Amino acid sequence: MKNDVISPEFNEEGRVLRRIRSFVRRQGRLTKGQQHALDNYWPVMGVEFQAEPADFSEIFGREAPVTLEIGFGMGTSLVAMAQTNPQHNYLGIEVHSPGVGACLSTAHEAGVENLRVMCHDAVEVLENMIPDNSLNMVQLFFPDPWHKARHNKRRIVQVPFADLVKRKLKLGGVFHMATDWEPYAEHMLEVMSSIEGYKNQSESHDYVPRPDSRPVTKFEQRGHRLGHGVWDLMFERVK
């Protein structure tokens, strides 16, 4: 697995450009199990970044609806979804290698074959590798809310990003977001509601109840015990 999750860009003088990122690389130390998974299962389930459109039928070895999850953490819920829906293909993106290793290990133990993972900047992957009109669903669960006002520009859900996601979704495809930070939920709702071509699946035009397709994580269960709310947003591409 390559360790370059961000491809550098250069200005006319050849200097590296600094870009606003929605994540910070908190690598941490790999456990023996995570390292073992990277060494042994990445060659089977891992996908390296390439600056050209990918062929999903080649990546998965079959034709099937594709769900893309951005920032899958340790991969527990992603593996559960793939295991529950073997008729679908799942592609997960995560920039932290311990999470990638954990996801590979869990997927191997579960015998999941319809899951592939990447370790790269999701925006670059969307821009370069994901063909337009190719995804049935894009999932973004509990992204970093960047609480401080001066950091709000780092939030991944902004108009250009949501437009990019829409372009990659098939007509009728859904962008599903979830957050436990209400101000971020309000920000997501404002951004998504401003973009032509998306339809909010909420009957009340705000948030939807957690769908069965999104497993409840331990993180979320702990939040519920502490009285924290969770907000799900689902927007369908309609044009």
mmCIF file of C-alpha atoms in Angstrom:
data_model
loop_
_atom_site.group_PDB
_atom_site.id
_atom_site.type_symbol
_atom_site.label_atom_id
_atom_site.label_comp_id
_atom_site.label_asym_id
_atom_site.label_seq_id
_atom_site.Cartn_x
_atom_site.Cartn_y
_atom_site.Cartn_z
ATOM 1 C CA MET A 1 0.000 0.000 0.000
ATOM 2 C CA LYS A 2 1.377 3.378 -1.013
ATOM 3 C CA ASN A 3 1.639 5.984 1.735
ATOM 4 C CA ASP A 4 0.940 9.091 -0.379
ATOM 5 C CA VAL A 5 -2.686 9.877 0.442
ATOM 6 C CA ILE A 6 -2.357 13.387 -1.013
ATOM 7 C CA SER A 7 -1.029 13.998 -4.511
ATOM 8 C CA PRO A 8 0.992 17.251 -4.566
ATOM 9 C CA GLU A 9 0.035 20.124 -6.853
ATOM 10 C CA PHE A 10 2.539 22.708 -8.062
ATOM 11 C CA ASN A 11 2.315 26.337 -9.131
ATOM 12 C CA GLU A 12 4.015 27.850 -12.198
ATOM 13 C CA GLU A 13 7.251 28.235 -10.216
ATOM 14 C CA GLY A 14 7.244 24.563 -9.306
ATOM 15 C CA ARG A 15 6.347 25.155 -5.661
ATOM 16 C CA VAL A 16 3.959 22.827 -3.900
ATOM 17 C CA LEU A 17 0.521 24.397 -3.438
ATOM 18 C CA ARG A 18 -1.100 24.242 -0.015
ATOM 19 C CA ARG A 19 -4.698 23.094 -0.246
ATOM 20 C CA ILE A 20 -7.429 23.219 2.374
ATOM 21 C CA ARG A 21 -8.017 19.688 3.629
ATOM 22 C CA SER A 22 -11.012 18.288 5.482
ATOM 23 C CA PHE A 23 -8.782 15.889 7.421
ATOM 24 C CA VAL A 24 -5.567 15.735 9.419
ATOM 25 C CA ARG A 25 -3.401 12.648 9.118
ATOM 26 C CA ARG A 26 -3.432 11.145 12.600
ATOM 27 C CA GLN A 27 -1.638 7.956 11.737
ATOM 28 C CA GLY A 28 -0.981 6.427 15.123
ATOM 29 C CA ARG A 29 0.753 3.100 15.506
ATOM 30 C CA LEU A 30 -0.412 0.011 13.700
ATOM 31 C CA THR A 31 -1.199 -3.013 15.815
ATOM 32 C CA LYS A 32 0.307 -6.330 14.767
ATOM 33 C CA GLY A 33 -3.090 -7.433 13.516
ATOM 34 C CA GLN A 34 -3.560 -4.280 11.430
ATOM 35 C CA GLN A 35 -0.087 -4.607 9.928
ATOM 36 C CA HIS A 36 -0.744 -8.271 9.170
ATOM 37 C CA ALA A 37 -3.967 -7.315 7.395
ATOM 38 C CA LEU A 38 -2.225 -4.639 5.319
ATOM 39 C CA ASP A 39 0.550 -7.063 4.370
ATOM 40 C CA ASN A 40 -1.748 -9.972 3.498
ATOM 41 C CA TYR A 41 -5.202 -8.654 2.565
ATOM 42 C CA TRP A 42 -4.416 -5.335 0.863
ATOM 43 C CA PRO A 43 -3.256 -7.155 -2.306
ATOM 44 C CA VAL A 44 -6.746 -8.708 -2.508
ATOM 45 C CA MET A 45 -9.050 -5.912 -1.291
ATOM 46 C CA GLY A 46 -6.892 -2.793 -1.616
ATOM 47 C CA VAL A 47 -7.113 -0.356 -4.535
ATOM 48 C CA GLU A 48 -4.253 2.033 -5.256
ATOM 49 C CA PHE A 49 -4.983 5.582 -6.355
ATOM 50 C CA GLN A 50 -4.647 6.317 -10.041
ATOM 51 C CA ALA A 51 -5.281 9.580 -11.858
ATOM 52 C CA GLU A 52 -7.657 8.014 -14.392
ATOM 53 C CA PRO A 53 -11.185 6.573 -14.303
ATOM 54 C CA ALA A 54 -11.514 3.163 -12.691
ATOM 55 C CA ASP A 55 -13.402 0.193 -14.099
ATOM 56 C CA PHE A 56 -15.640 -1.114 -11.312
ATOM 57 C CA SER A 57 -16.312 -4.402 -13.083
ATOM 58 C CA GLU A 58 -12.567 -4.982 -13.141
ATOM 59 C CA ILE A 59 -12.044 -3.893 -9.525
ATOM 60 C CA PHE A 60 -14.823 -6.121 -8.165
ATOM 61 C CA GLY A 61 -14.749 -8.828 -10.804
ATOM 62 C CA ARG A 62 -18.453 -8.391 -11.541
ATOM 63 C CA GLU A 63 -21.208 -5.923 -12.395
ATOM 64 C CA ALA A 64 -23.260 -4.748 -9.411
ATOM 65 C CA PRO A 65 -24.560 -1.489 -7.869
ATOM 66 C CA VAL A 66 -21.736 0.444 -6.187
ATOM 67 C CA THR A 67 -21.850 2.236 -2.825
ATOM 68 C CA LEU A 68 -18.958 4.532 -1.937
ATOM 69 C CA GLU A 69 -18.250 5.321 1.713
ATOM 70 C CA ILE A 70 -15.966 8.230 2.569
ATOM 71 C CA GLY A 71 -14.076 8.067 5.867
ATOM 72 C CA PHE A 72 -15.043 4.626 7.167
ATOM 73 C CA GLY A 73 -13.008 4.870 10.386
ATOM 74 C CA MET A 74 -12.221 1.349 11.592
ATOM 75 C CA GLY A 75 -14.613 -0.107 9.023
ATOM 76 C CA THR A 76 -16.951 -1.997 11.360
ATOM 77 C CA SER A 77 -20.211 -0.664 9.924
ATOM 78 C CA LEU A 78 -18.911 -0.772 6.349
ATOM 79 C CA VAL A 79 -18.066 -4.457 6.645
ATOM 80 C CA ALA A 80 -21.470 -5.109 8.225
ATOM 81 C CA MET A 81 -23.226 -3.427 5.303
ATOM 82 C CA ALA A 82 -21.195 -5.356 2.745
ATOM 83 C CA GLN A 83 -21.906 -8.612 4.559
ATOM 84 C CA THR A 84 -25.644 -7.876 4.754
ATOM 85 C CA ASN A 85 -25.892 -6.845 1.085
ATOM 86 C CA PRO A 86 -23.786 -9.297 -0.954
ATOM 87 C CA GLN A 87 -25.619 -8.232 -4.120
ATOM 88 C CA HIS A 88 -23.978 -4.784 -3.895
ATOM 89 C CA ASN A 89 -20.364 -3.682 -4.282
ATOM 90 C CA TYR A 90 -18.830 -1.428 -1.608
ATOM 91 C CA LEU A 91 -15.817 0.842 -1.996
ATOM 92 C CA GLY A 92 -14.497 2.482 1.180
ATOM 93 C CA ILE A 93 -12.015 5.367 1.420
ATOM 94 C CA GLU A 94 -10.037 6.159 4.573
ATOM 95 C CA VAL A 95 -6.826 8.179 5.003
ATOM 96 C CA HIS A 96 -5.702 6.583 8.284
ATOM 97 C CA SER A 97 -3.823 3.325 7.772
ATOM 98 C CA PRO A 98 -4.764 1.792 11.178
ATOM 99 C CA GLY A 99 -8.405 2.069 10.145
ATOM 100 C CA VAL A 100 -7.664 0.540 6.755
ATOM 101 C CA GLY A 101 -5.844 -2.343 8.424
ATOM 102 C CA ALA A 102 -8.682 -2.883 10.900
ATOM 103 C CA CYS A 103 -11.265 -2.864 8.118
ATOM 104 C CA LEU A 104 -9.286 -5.379 6.049
ATOM 105 C CA SER A 105 -8.927 -7.657 9.066
ATOM 106 C CA THR A 106 -12.654 -7.520 9.908
ATOM 107 C CA ALA A 107 -13.645 -8.085 6.282
ATOM 108 C CA HIS A 108 -11.337 -11.092 6.013
ATOM 109 C CA GLU A 109 -12.722 -12.631 9.210
ATOM 110 C CA ALA A 110 -16.275 -12.078 7.946
ATOM 111 C CA GLY A 111 -15.503 -13.638 4.576
ATOM 112 C CA VAL A 112 -16.677 -10.515 2.754
ATOM 113 C CA GLU A 113 -15.823 -10.496 -0.957
ATOM 114 C CA ASN A 114 -17.802 -7.480 -2.211
ATOM 115 C CA LEU A 115 -15.676 -4.838 -0.471
ATOM 116 C CA ARG A 116 -12.653 -2.893 -1.707
ATOM 117 C CA VAL A 117 -10.774 -0.190 0.212
ATOM 118 C CA MET A 118 -8.579 2.775 -0.623
ATOM 119 C CA CYS A 119 -6.185 4.891 1.436
ATOM 120 C CA HIS A 120 -6.226 8.270 -0.263
ATOM 121 C CA ASP A 121 -7.854 11.704 -0.262
ATOM 122 C CA ALA A 122 -11.517 11.120 -1.166
ATOM 123 C CA VAL A 123 -11.801 14.350 -3.165
ATOM 124 C CA GLU A 124 -8.936 13.286 -5.419
ATOM 125 C CA VAL A 125 -10.479 9.848 -5.813
ATOM 126 C CA LEU A 126 -13.839 11.359 -6.790
ATOM 127 C CA GLU A 127 -12.265 13.816 -9.196
ATOM 128 C CA ASN A 128 -9.950 11.346 -10.931
ATOM 129 C CA MET A 129 -11.061 7.743 -10.440
ATOM 130 C CA ILE A 130 -14.837 7.624 -10.066
ATOM 131 C CA PRO A 131 -16.635 7.746 -13.423
ATOM 132 C CA ASP A 132 -19.545 10.169 -13.741
ATOM 133 C CA ASN A 133 -23.015 8.655 -13.286
ATOM 134 C CA SER A 134 -21.590 5.453 -11.784
ATOM 135 C CA LEU A 135 -22.550 5.321 -8.073
ATOM 136 C CA ASN A 136 -25.810 4.200 -6.516
ATOM 137 C CA MET A 137 -24.979 5.736 -3.151
ATOM 138 C CA VAL A 138 -22.354 7.878 -1.463
ATOM 139 C CA GLN A 139 -22.107 7.607 2.328
ATOM 140 C CA LEU A 140 -20.464 10.139 4.623
ATOM 141 C CA PHE A 141 -20.941 9.212 8.267
ATOM 142 C CA PHE A 142 -19.680 11.340 11.178
ATOM 143 C CA PRO A 143 -17.090 13.429 9.333
ATOM 144 C CA ASP A 144 -14.934 15.786 11.374
ATOM 145 C CA PRO A 145 -17.262 18.740 12.163
ATOM 146 C CA TRP A 146 -14.397 21.240 12.638
ATOM 147 C CA HIS A 147 -16.189 22.929 15.522
ATOM 148 C CA LYS A 148 -14.261 26.218 15.638
ATOM 149 C CA ALA A 149 -15.620 28.910 13.337
ATOM 150 C CA ARG A 150 -12.211 29.594 11.812
ATOM 151 C CA HIS A 151 -12.016 25.919 10.818
ATOM 152 C CA ASN A 152 -15.501 25.652 9.268
ATOM 153 C CA LYS A 153 -13.961 26.028 5.795
ATOM 154 C CA ARG A 154 -12.364 22.601 6.338
ATOM 155 C CA ARG A 155 -15.719 20.853 6.541
ATOM 156 C CA ILE A 156 -15.928 18.431 3.653
ATOM 157 C CA VAL A 157 -19.587 19.180 2.909
ATOM 158 C CA GLN A 158 -19.396 22.364 0.873
ATOM 159 C CA VAL A 159 -21.153 23.269 -2.375
ATOM 160 C CA PRO A 160 -18.268 22.254 -4.700
ATOM 161 C CA PHE A 161 -17.937 18.871 -2.964
ATOM 162 C CA ALA A 162 -21.687 18.193 -3.023
ATOM 163 C CA ASP A 163 -21.772 19.122 -6.710
ATOM 164 C CA LEU A 164 -18.912 16.700 -7.336
ATOM 165 C CA VAL A 165 -20.769 13.910 -5.528
ATOM 166 C CA LYS A 166 -23.912 14.625 -7.555
ATOM 167 C CA ARG A 167 -21.966 14.259 -10.786
ATOM 168 C CA LYS A 168 -20.704 10.831 -9.723
ATOM 169 C CA LEU A 169 -24.137 9.555 -8.653
ATOM 170 C CA LYS A 170 -26.431 7.875 -11.095
ATOM 171 C CA LEU A 171 -29.802 9.513 -11.645
ATOM 172 C CA GLY A 172 -31.781 8.333 -8.619
ATOM 173 C CA GLY A 173 -28.609 7.774 -6.605
ATOM 174 C CA VAL A 174 -28.472 9.020 -3.013
ATOM 175 C CA PHE A 175 -25.970 11.027 -0.968
ATOM 176 C CA HIS A 176 -26.421 9.871 2.655
ATOM 177 C CA MET A 177 -24.812 11.915 5.446
ATOM 178 C CA ALA A 178 -24.921 11.535 9.213
ATOM 179 C CA THR A 179 -23.485 13.652 12.016
ATOM 180 C CA ASP A 180 -23.791 13.934 15.793
ATOM 181 C CA TRP A 181 -23.012 17.668 15.739
ATOM 182 C CA GLU A 182 -26.201 19.681 15.210
ATOM 183 C CA PRO A 183 -24.530 22.846 13.841
ATOM 184 C CA TYR A 184 -22.859 20.678 11.194
ATOM 185 C CA ALA A 185 -26.189 19.015 10.400
ATOM 186 C CA GLU A 186 -27.677 22.476 9.865
ATOM 187 C CA HIS A 187 -24.714 23.385 7.664
ATOM 188 C CA MET A 188 -25.149 20.182 5.610
ATOM 189 C CA LEU A 189 -28.854 20.878 5.179
ATOM 190 C CA GLU A 190 -28.191 24.436 4.033
ATOM 191 C CA VAL A 191 -25.538 23.345 1.521
ATOM 192 C CA MET A 192 -27.533 20.452 0.090
ATOM 193 C CA SER A 193 -30.766 22.440 -0.147
ATOM 194 C CA SER A 194 -29.008 25.125 -2.193
ATOM 195 C CA ILE A 195 -27.989 22.795 -5.026
ATOM 196 C CA GLU A 196 -30.266 22.237 -7.998
ATOM 197 C CA GLY A 197 -30.635 18.600 -8.966
ATOM 198 C CA TYR A 198 -30.869 17.185 -5.449
ATOM 199 C CA LYS A 199 -34.124 16.237 -3.725
ATOM 200 C CA ASN A 200 -34.315 15.920 0.043
ATOM 201 C CA GLN A 201 -35.826 12.535 0.943
ATOM 202 C CA SER A 202 -37.112 13.935 4.236
ATOM 203 C CA GLU A 203 -40.874 14.434 4.264
ATOM 204 C CA SER A 204 -40.328 17.427 6.542
ATOM 205 C CA HIS A 205 -37.564 18.790 4.282
ATOM 206 C CA ASP A 206 -34.864 18.461 6.914
ATOM 207 C CA TYR A 207 -33.666 15.154 8.420
ATOM 208 C CA VAL A 208 -34.673 11.520 7.981
ATOM 209 C CA PRO A 209 -34.899 8.777 10.622
ATOM 210 C CA ARG A 210 -31.833 6.542 10.644
ATOM 211 C CA PRO A 211 -32.430 4.033 7.827
ATOM 212 C CA ASP A 212 -31.869 0.348 8.509
ATOM 213 C CA SER A 213 -29.087 0.441 5.919
ATOM 214 C CA ARG A 214 -26.863 2.408 8.341
ATOM 215 C CA PRO A 215 -25.757 0.205 11.272
ATOM 216 C CA VAL A 216 -25.532 1.806 14.696
ATOM 217 C CA THR A 217 -21.866 2.000 15.725
ATOM 218 C CA LYS A 218 -20.458 1.697 19.252
ATOM 219 C CA PHE A 219 -19.542 5.366 18.985
ATOM 220 C CA GLU A 220 -23.168 6.227 18.244
ATOM 221 C CA GLN A 221 -24.516 3.940 20.995
ATOM 222 C CA ARG A 222 -22.256 5.717 23.481
ATOM 223 C CA GLY A 223 -23.546 9.054 22.237
ATOM 224 C CA HIS A 224 -27.154 7.961 22.707
ATOM 225 C CA ARG A 225 -26.387 6.953 26.299
ATOM 226 C CA LEU A 226 -24.958 10.407 26.891
ATOM 227 C CA GLY A 227 -28.015 12.043 25.379
ATOM 228 C CA HIS A 228 -26.376 13.077 22.108
ATOM 229 C CA GLY A 229 -28.491 13.348 18.980
ATOM 230 C CA VAL A 230 -27.682 12.053 15.516
ATOM 231 C CA TRP A 231 -28.942 13.642 12.326
ATOM 232 C CA ASP A 232 -29.259 11.741 9.031
ATOM 233 C CA LEU A 233 -29.663 13.510 5.712
ATOM 234 C CA MET A 234 -30.460 11.739 2.441
ATOM 235 C CA PHE A 235 -30.522 13.634 -0.843
ATOM 236 C CA GLU A 236 -31.422 11.979 -4.143
ATOM 237 C CA ARG A 237 -30.015 13.066 -7.478
ATOM 238 C CA VAL A 238 -33.037 13.928 -9.602
ATOM 239 C CA LYS A 239 -31.415 15.671 -12.566
#
